[in-house]
Short mmCIF file of C-alpha atoms in Angstrom, two decimals:
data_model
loop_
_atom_site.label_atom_id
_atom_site.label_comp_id
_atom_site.label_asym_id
_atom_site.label_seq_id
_atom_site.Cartn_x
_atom_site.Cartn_y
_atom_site.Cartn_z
CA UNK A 1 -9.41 -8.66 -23.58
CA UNK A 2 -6.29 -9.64 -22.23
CA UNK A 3 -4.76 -13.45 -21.44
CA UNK A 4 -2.87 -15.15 -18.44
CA UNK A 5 0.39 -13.76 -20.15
CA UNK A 6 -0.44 -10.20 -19.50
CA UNK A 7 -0.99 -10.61 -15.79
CA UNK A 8 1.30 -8.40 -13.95
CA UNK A 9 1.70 -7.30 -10.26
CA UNK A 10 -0.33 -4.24 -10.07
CA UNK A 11 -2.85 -4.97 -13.07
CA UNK A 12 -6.68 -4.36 -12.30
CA UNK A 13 -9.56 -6.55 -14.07
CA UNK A 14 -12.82 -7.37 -13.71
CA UNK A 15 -13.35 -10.83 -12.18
CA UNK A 16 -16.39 -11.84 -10.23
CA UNK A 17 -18.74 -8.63 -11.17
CA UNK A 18 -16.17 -6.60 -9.31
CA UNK A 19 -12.03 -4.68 -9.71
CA UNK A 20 -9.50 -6.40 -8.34
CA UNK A 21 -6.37 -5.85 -7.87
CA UNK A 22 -3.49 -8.55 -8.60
CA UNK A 23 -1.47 -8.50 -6.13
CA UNK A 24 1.00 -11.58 -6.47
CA UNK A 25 0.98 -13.75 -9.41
CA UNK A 26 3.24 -16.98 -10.12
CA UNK A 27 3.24 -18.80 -13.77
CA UNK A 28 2.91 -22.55 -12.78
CA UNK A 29 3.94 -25.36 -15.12
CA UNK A 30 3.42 -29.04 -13.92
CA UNK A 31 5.34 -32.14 -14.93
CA UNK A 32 1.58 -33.34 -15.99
CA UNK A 33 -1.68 -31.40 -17.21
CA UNK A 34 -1.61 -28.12 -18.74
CA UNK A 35 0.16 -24.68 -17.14
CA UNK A 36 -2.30 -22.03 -14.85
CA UNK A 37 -1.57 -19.10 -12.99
CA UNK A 38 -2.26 -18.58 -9.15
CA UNK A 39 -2.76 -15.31 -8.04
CA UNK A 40 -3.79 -13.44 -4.84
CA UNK A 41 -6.34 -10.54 -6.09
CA UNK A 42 -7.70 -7.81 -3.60
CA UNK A 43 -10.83 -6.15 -3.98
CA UNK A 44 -10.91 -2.63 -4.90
CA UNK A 45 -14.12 -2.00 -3.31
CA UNK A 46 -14.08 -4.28 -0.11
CA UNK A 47 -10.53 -5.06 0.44
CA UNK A 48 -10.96 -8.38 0.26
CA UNK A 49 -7.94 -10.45 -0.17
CA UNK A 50 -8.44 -14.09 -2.56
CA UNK A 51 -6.79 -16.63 -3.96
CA UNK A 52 -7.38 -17.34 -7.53
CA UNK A 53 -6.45 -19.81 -9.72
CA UNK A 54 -6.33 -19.55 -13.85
CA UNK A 55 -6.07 -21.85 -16.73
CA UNK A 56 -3.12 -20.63 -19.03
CA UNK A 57 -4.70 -18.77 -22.19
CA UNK A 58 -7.94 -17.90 -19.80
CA UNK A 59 -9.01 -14.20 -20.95
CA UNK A 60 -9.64 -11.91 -18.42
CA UNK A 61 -11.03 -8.24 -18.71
CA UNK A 62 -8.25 -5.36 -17.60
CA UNK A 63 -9.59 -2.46 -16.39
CA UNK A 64 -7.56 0.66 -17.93
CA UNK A 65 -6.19 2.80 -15.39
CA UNK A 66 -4.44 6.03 -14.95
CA UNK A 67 -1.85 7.00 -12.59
CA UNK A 68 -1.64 10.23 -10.94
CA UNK A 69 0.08 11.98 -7.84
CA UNK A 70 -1.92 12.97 -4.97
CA UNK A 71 -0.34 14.62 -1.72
CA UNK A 72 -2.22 13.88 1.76
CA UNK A 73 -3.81 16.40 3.28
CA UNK A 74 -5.34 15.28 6.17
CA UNK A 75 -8.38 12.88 7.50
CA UNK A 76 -11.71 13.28 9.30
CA UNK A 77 -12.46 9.87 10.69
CA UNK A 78 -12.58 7.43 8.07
CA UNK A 79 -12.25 9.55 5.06
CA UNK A 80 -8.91 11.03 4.09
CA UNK A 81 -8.29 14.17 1.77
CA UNK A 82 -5.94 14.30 -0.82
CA UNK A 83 -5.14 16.86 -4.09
CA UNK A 84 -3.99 16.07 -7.75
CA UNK A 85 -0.59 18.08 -7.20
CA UNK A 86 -1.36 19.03 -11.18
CA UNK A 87 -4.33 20.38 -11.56
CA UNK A 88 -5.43 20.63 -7.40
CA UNK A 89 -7.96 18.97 -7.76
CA UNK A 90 -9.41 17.15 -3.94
CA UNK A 91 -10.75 13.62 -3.38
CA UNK A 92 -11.64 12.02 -0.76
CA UNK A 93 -11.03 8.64 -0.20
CA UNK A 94 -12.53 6.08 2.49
CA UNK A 95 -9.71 4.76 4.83
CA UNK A 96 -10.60 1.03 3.77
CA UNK A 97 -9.26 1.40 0.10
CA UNK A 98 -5.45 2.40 1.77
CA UNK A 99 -2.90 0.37 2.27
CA UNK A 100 -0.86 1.85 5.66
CA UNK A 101 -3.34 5.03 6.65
CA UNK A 102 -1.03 4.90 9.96
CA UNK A 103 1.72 5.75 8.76
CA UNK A 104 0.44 8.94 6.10
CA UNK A 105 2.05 12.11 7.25
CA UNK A 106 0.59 15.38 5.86
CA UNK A 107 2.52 16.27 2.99
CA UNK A 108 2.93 12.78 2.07
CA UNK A 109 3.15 11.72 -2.04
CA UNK A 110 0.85 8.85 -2.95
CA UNK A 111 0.33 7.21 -6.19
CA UNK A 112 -3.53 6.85 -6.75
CA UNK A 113 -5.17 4.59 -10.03
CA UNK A 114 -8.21 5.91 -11.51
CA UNK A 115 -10.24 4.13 -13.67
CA UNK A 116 -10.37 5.76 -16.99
CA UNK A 117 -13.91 4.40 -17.64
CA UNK A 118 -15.42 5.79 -14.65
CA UNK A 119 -13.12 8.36 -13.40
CA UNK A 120 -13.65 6.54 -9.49
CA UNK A 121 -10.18 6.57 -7.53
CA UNK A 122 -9.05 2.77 -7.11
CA UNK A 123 -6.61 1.55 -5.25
CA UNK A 124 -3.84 4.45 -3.57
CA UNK A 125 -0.42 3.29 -3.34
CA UNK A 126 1.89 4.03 -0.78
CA UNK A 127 5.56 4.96 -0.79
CA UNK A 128 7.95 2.13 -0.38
CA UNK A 129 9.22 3.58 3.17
CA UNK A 130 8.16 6.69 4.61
CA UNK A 131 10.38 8.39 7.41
CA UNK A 132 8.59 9.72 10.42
CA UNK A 133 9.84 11.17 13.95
CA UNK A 134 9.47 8.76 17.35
CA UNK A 135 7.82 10.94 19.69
CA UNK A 136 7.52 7.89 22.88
CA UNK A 137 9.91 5.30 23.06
CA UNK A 138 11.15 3.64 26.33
CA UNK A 139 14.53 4.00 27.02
CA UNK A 140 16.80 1.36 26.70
CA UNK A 141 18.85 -0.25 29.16
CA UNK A 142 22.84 0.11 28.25
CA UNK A 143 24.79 -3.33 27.79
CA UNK A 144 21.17 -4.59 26.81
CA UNK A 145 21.82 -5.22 22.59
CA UNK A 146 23.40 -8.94 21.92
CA UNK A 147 20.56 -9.89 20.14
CA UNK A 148 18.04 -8.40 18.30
CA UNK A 149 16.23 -6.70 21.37
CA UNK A 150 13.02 -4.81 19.71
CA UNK A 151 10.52 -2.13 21.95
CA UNK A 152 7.69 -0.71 21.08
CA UNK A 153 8.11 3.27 19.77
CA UNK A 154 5.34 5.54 18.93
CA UNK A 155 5.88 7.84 15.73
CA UNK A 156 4.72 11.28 14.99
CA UNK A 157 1.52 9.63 12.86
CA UNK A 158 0.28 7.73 15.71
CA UNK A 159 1.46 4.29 15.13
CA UNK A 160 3.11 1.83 17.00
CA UNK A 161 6.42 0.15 15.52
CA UNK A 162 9.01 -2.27 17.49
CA UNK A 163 12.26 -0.49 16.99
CA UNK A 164 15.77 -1.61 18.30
CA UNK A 165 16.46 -0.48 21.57
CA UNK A 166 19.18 1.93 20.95
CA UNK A 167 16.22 4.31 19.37
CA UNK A 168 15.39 7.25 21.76
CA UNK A 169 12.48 10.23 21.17
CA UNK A 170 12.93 12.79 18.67
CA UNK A 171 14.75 10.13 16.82
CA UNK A 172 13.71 9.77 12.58
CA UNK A 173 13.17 6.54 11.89
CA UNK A 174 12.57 5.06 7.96
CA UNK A 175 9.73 2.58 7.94
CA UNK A 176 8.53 0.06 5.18
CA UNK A 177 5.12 0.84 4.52
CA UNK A 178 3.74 -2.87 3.28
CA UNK A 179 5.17 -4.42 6.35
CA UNK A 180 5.32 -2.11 8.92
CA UNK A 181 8.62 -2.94 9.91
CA UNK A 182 11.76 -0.41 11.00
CA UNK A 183 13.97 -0.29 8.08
CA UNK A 184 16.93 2.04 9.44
CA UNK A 185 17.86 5.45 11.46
CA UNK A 186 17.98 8.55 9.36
CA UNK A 187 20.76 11.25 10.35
CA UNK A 188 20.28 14.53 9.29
#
């Protein structure tokens, strides 16, 4: 058992007969009354997101996980494949437990938790930005970028991202994979 201190970004417990995930966390102390943590958890098995809110010293069960690297290998519907890169090992994982399916490439690195107890894949974790290839993008109009101008580009994985309009086709573009959001142009 484990207390309000321990709780990190990233942590799993057990909380409401189910894993969660903590996803943000921030130590409040009021001017009155004692200190408590809020914290947004998300499900593990639904993908629920909720707001929590614990008394400081409140124990809470942590679920021991292991971290290991998977590569993508590629997806039939909702279920994508993916191997242990150490021992080759496959999985396959239901597209509701990942964070950005869009944007996997096959190839791609991914961090997956496994709890120890069970040995049932948990929660997958993305890289922070993934680069990926435009393949439609309209074409800008010259003279058209005072301001922060944006269209809508297509990448090599399917999905759409608003880009700045100096981004053509065939372009390779870095994306942030929790937001979604173009990051920069990669020259190779």
């Amino acid at each position: 058992m484990a207390s309000t201190a321990d709780i990190r970004n990233g942590l799993c417990i057990k909380f409401n007969h189910d894993i969660y995930k903590i996803i943000e966390f921030l130590h409040v102390k009021p001017g009155k009354g004692p200190a408590f943590v809020r914290t947004k958890l998300k499900s593990l098995t639904t993908g629920k997101v909720l707001d929590n809110t614990f008394s400081a010293g409140h124990k809470i069960d942590v679920v021991r996980v292991e971290t290991h690297t998977f590569q993508y290998l590629y997806n039939e519907g909702n279920d994508y494949h993916f191997m242990n890169t150490e021992s080759y090992e496959q999985i396959t994982l239901n597209k509701d437990v990942l964070d950005a399916p869009q944007f996997l490439k096959e190839g791609t690195n991914v961090m997956v938790q496994i709890n120890t107890e069970t040995d049932m894949p948990l929660s997958v974790d993305m890289p922070v930005s993934i680069v990926l290839e435009v393949t439609y993008a309209e074409p800008g109009v010259k003279g058209n970028t005072a301001t922060n101008a944006t269209k809508p580009a297509t990448v090599e994985t399917g999905a759409n991202v608003n880009v700045p309009l100096f981004i053509n086709e065939g372009d390779k573009i870095k994306i942030d994979t929790a937001t979604g959001d173009y990051l920069e142009r990669v020259k190779e």
